[in-house]
PDB file of C-alpha atoms and ligand atoms in Angstrom:
ATOM      1  CA  MET A   1      -6.231  -9.798  -6.248  1.00 95.00           C
ATOM      2  CA  LYS A   2      -5.292  -8.468  -2.822  1.00 97.00           C
ATOM      3  CA  THR A   3      -3.468  -5.487  -1.907  1.00 98.00           C
ATOM      4  CA  THR A   4      -2.111  -4.143   1.430  1.00 98.00           C
ATOM      5  CA  LEU A   5      -1.196  -1.150   1.738  1.00 98.00           C
ATOM      6  CA  TYR A   6       2.454  -0.837   3.555  1.00 99.00           C
ATOM      7  CA  GLN A   7       3.132   2.472   5.591  1.00 98.00           C
ATOM      8  CA  THR A   8       3.419   4.522   8.980  1.00 98.00           C
ATOM      9  CA  ASN A   9       1.277   7.105  11.378  1.00 97.00           C
ATOM     10  CA  LEU A  10       2.643   9.737  10.742  1.00 97.00           C
ATOM     11  CA  CYS A  11       4.089  10.264   7.202  1.00 98.00           C
ATOM     12  CA  GLY A  12       1.677  12.697   5.157  1.00 98.00           C
ATOM     13  CA  PHE A  13       1.556  10.618   2.658  1.00 98.00           C
ATOM     14  CA  CYS A  14       0.666   7.398   3.885  1.00 98.00           C
ATOM     15  CA  GLY A  15      -2.747   9.374   4.769  1.00 98.00           C
ATOM     16  CA  ARG A  16      -3.340  10.945   1.324  1.00 98.00           C
ATOM     17  CA  VAL A  17      -3.040   6.981   0.617  1.00 98.00           C
ATOM     18  CA  ARG A  18      -5.371   6.257   3.873  1.00 98.00           C
ATOM     19  CA  ARG A  19      -7.718   8.929   3.059  1.00 98.00           C
ATOM     20  CA  ALA A  20      -8.961   8.113  -0.191  1.00 98.00           C
ATOM     21  CA  ILE A  21      -8.923   4.282   0.874  1.00 98.00           C
ATOM     22  CA  ALA A  22     -11.358   6.055   3.338  1.00 98.00           C
ATOM     23  CA  GLU A  23     -13.061   8.212   0.287  1.00 98.00           C
ATOM     24  CA  LEU A  24     -13.334   4.391  -1.851  1.00 98.00           C
ATOM     25  CA  GLY A  25     -15.184   2.617   0.696  1.00 98.00           C
ATOM     26  CA  LEU A  26     -12.283   0.912  -0.375  1.00 98.00           C
ATOM     27  CA  SER A  27     -11.482  -0.069   4.220  1.00 98.00           C
ATOM     28  CA  GLU A  28     -12.273  -3.598   4.388  1.00 97.00           C
ATOM     29  CA  ALA A  29     -10.803  -4.421   0.716  1.00 98.00           C
ATOM     30  CA  VAL A  30      -7.048  -3.339   1.553  1.00 98.00           C
ATOM     31  CA  ALA A  31      -4.903  -5.164   4.238  1.00 98.00           C
ATOM     32  CA  GLU A  32      -2.843  -2.541   6.112  1.00 98.00           C
ATOM     33  CA  ARG A  33       0.300  -3.272   7.672  1.00 98.00           C
ATOM     34  CA  TYR A  34       1.648   0.016  10.387  1.00 98.00           C
ATOM     35  CA  LEU A  35       6.099  -0.120  10.438  1.00 98.00           C
ATOM     36  CA  GLU A  36       6.454   1.153  13.461  1.00 98.00           C
ATOM     37  CA  SER A  37       4.422  -2.110  15.181  1.00 97.00           C
ATOM     38  CA  ASP A  38       5.618  -4.166  12.804  1.00 98.00           C
ATOM     39  CA  PRO A  39      10.192  -5.274  12.670  1.00 98.00           C
ATOM     40  CA  GLU A  40       8.643  -8.493   9.917  1.00 98.00           C
ATOM     41  CA  GLY A  41       6.762  -5.871   7.296  1.00 98.00           C
ATOM     42  CA  VAL A  42       9.605  -3.107   7.322  1.00 98.00           C
ATOM     43  CA  ARG A  43      12.132  -6.694   6.578  1.00 98.00           C
ATOM     44  CA  ALA A  44       8.883  -6.802   4.009  1.00 98.00           C
ATOM     45  CA  LEU A  45       9.498  -3.759   2.241  1.00 98.00           C
ATOM     46  CA  SER A  46      12.880  -3.446   1.836  1.00 98.00           C
ATOM     47  CA  GLU A  47      13.282  -7.091   0.397  1.00 98.00           C
ATOM     48  CA  GLY A  48      10.640  -7.302  -1.426  1.00 98.00           C
ATOM     49  CA  GLY A  49       9.726  -3.547  -2.197  1.00 98.00           C
ATOM     50  CA  GLY A  50      13.640  -3.424  -2.910  1.00 98.00           C
ATOM     51  CA  GLN A  51      13.161   0.465  -0.660  1.00 98.00           C
ATOM     52  CA  LEU A  52      12.558   1.109   2.795  1.00 98.00           C
ATOM     53  CA  GLN A  53      10.492   3.758   1.344  1.00 98.00           C
ATOM     54  CA  VAL A  54       6.712   4.548   2.171  1.00 98.00           C
ATOM     55  CA  PRO A  55       3.145   4.788   1.707  1.00 99.00           C
ATOM     56  CA  CYS A  56       4.024   0.881  -0.713  1.00 99.00           C
ATOM     57  CA  LEU A  57       1.239  -1.286  -2.082  1.00 98.00           C
ATOM     58  CA  LEU A  58       2.010  -4.469  -2.204  1.00 98.00           C
ATOM     59  CA  ILE A  59      -0.634  -5.910  -5.024  1.00 98.00           C
ATOM     60  CA  GLU A  60      -0.791 -10.418  -5.376  1.00 98.00           C
ATOM     61  CA  ARG A  61      -2.330 -11.039  -8.374  1.00 97.00           C
ATOM     62  CA  ASP A  62      -3.231 -15.327  -9.109  1.00 95.00           C
ATOM     63  CA  GLY A  63      -0.139 -16.916 -10.859  1.00 96.00           C
ATOM     64  CA  SER A  64       2.256 -13.536 -10.971  1.00 96.00           C
ATOM     65  CA  ALA A  65       4.877 -11.698  -9.185  1.00 96.00           C
ATOM     66  CA  ALA A  66       3.994  -9.910  -6.587  1.00 97.00           C
ATOM     67  CA  GLN A  67       4.154  -6.161  -7.855  1.00 98.00           C
ATOM     68  CA  TRP A  68       5.224  -3.232  -4.865  1.00 98.00           C
ATOM     69  CA  LEU A  69       3.766   0.063  -6.213  1.00 98.00           C
ATOM     70  CA  TYR A  70       6.074   3.171  -4.359  1.00 98.00           C
ATOM     71  CA  GLU A  71       4.114   6.686  -5.057  1.00 98.00           C
ATOM     72  CA  SER A  72       1.199   7.802  -3.444  1.00 98.00           C
ATOM     73  CA  ALA A  73       0.153   9.468  -6.347  1.00 98.00           C
ATOM     74  CA  ASP A  74       0.644   6.194  -8.170  1.00 98.00           C
ATOM     75  CA  ILE A  75      -0.814   3.514  -5.605  1.00 99.00           C
ATOM     76  CA  VAL A  76      -4.146   6.532  -5.313  1.00 98.00           C
ATOM     77  CA  GLU A  77      -4.443   6.043  -9.619  1.00 98.00           C
ATOM     78  CA  PHE A  78      -4.442   2.147  -8.894  1.00 98.00           C
ATOM     79  CA  LEU A  79      -7.011   2.592  -5.976  1.00 98.00           C
ATOM     80  CA  GLN A  80      -9.050   4.174  -8.266  1.00 98.00           C
ATOM     81  CA  ALA A  81      -8.862   2.027 -11.320  1.00 98.00           C
ATOM     82  CA  ASN A  82      -9.091  -1.072  -9.715  1.00 98.00           C
ATOM     83  CA  ALA A  83     -12.051  -0.226  -6.981  1.00 98.00           C
ATOM     84  CA  ALA A  84     -14.294  -1.783  -8.748  1.00 97.00           C
ATOM     85  CA  GLN A  85     -12.039  -5.011  -8.493  1.00 96.00           C
ATOM     86  CA  LEU A  86     -10.941  -5.133  -5.042  1.00 97.00           C
ATOM     87  CA  LYS A  87     -14.685  -4.480  -3.174  1.00 94.00           C
ATOM     88  CA  ALA A  88     -15.679  -7.607  -5.202  1.00 90.00           C
TER      89      ALA A  88
HETATM   90  N1  GSH B 101       6.535  11.257  -3.777  1.00 64.30           N
HETATM   91  C1  GSH B 101       6.732  10.212  -1.987  1.00 64.30           C
HETATM   92  C2  GSH B 101       7.011  10.249  -1.535  1.00 64.30           C
HETATM   93  C3  GSH B 101       8.080   9.007   0.123  1.00 64.30           C
HETATM   94  C4  GSH B 101       8.409   9.809   1.482  1.00 64.30           C
HETATM   95  O1  GSH B 101       9.288  10.471   0.946  1.00 64.30           O
HETATM   96  N2  GSH B 101       7.752   8.687   1.997  1.00 64.30           N
HETATM   97  C5  GSH B 101       8.905   9.139   3.732  1.00 64.30           C
HETATM   98  C6  GSH B 101       7.384   8.567   4.320  1.00 64.30           C
HETATM   99  S1  GSH B 101       6.878  10.302   5.579  1.00 64.30           S
HETATM  100  C7  GSH B 101       9.730   7.738   3.477  1.00 64.30           C
HETATM  101  O2  GSH B 101       9.454   6.286   3.358  1.00 64.30           O
HETATM  102  N3  GSH B 101      10.953   8.399   3.748  1.00 64.30           N
HETATM  103  C8  GSH B 101      12.533   7.078   2.920  1.00 64.30           C
HETATM  104  C9  GSH B 101      12.592   7.619   2.621  1.00 64.30           C
HETATM  105  O3  GSH B 101      12.458   8.289   0.984  1.00 64.30           O
HETATM  106  O4  GSH B 101      13.546   6.688   2.874  1.00 64.30           O
HETATM  107  C10 GSH B 101       5.836   9.404  -1.979  1.00 64.30           C
HETATM  108  O5  GSH B 101       4.636  10.225  -2.245  1.00 64.30           O
HETATM  109  O6  GSH B 101       5.085   8.301  -1.582  1.00 64.30           O
END
């Protein structure tokens, strides 16, 4: 499973997810894209996820369609539930 956090620097909801990533020891496991400096990321989020809202966690699993998970609380819950697998 591969995960990528789409975010911006100033968004407080993104900061909440970044803190959870750090607390769970997932900094190496979750890739990050900062949309202020990533126009291709803006396009990918908008077209793939369907909404230009951050934070959004892209979850890619072998053999499954990509999942675009919005809402900081839902992202934190997903990371907590899957931390062991993401670190493996
Ligand atoms: N309830 C959402 C709120 C996210 C949110 O409001 N993000 C802002 C940036 S701080 C945003 O992307 N706004 C653009 C939009 O919603 O279209 C969460 O907890 O993730």
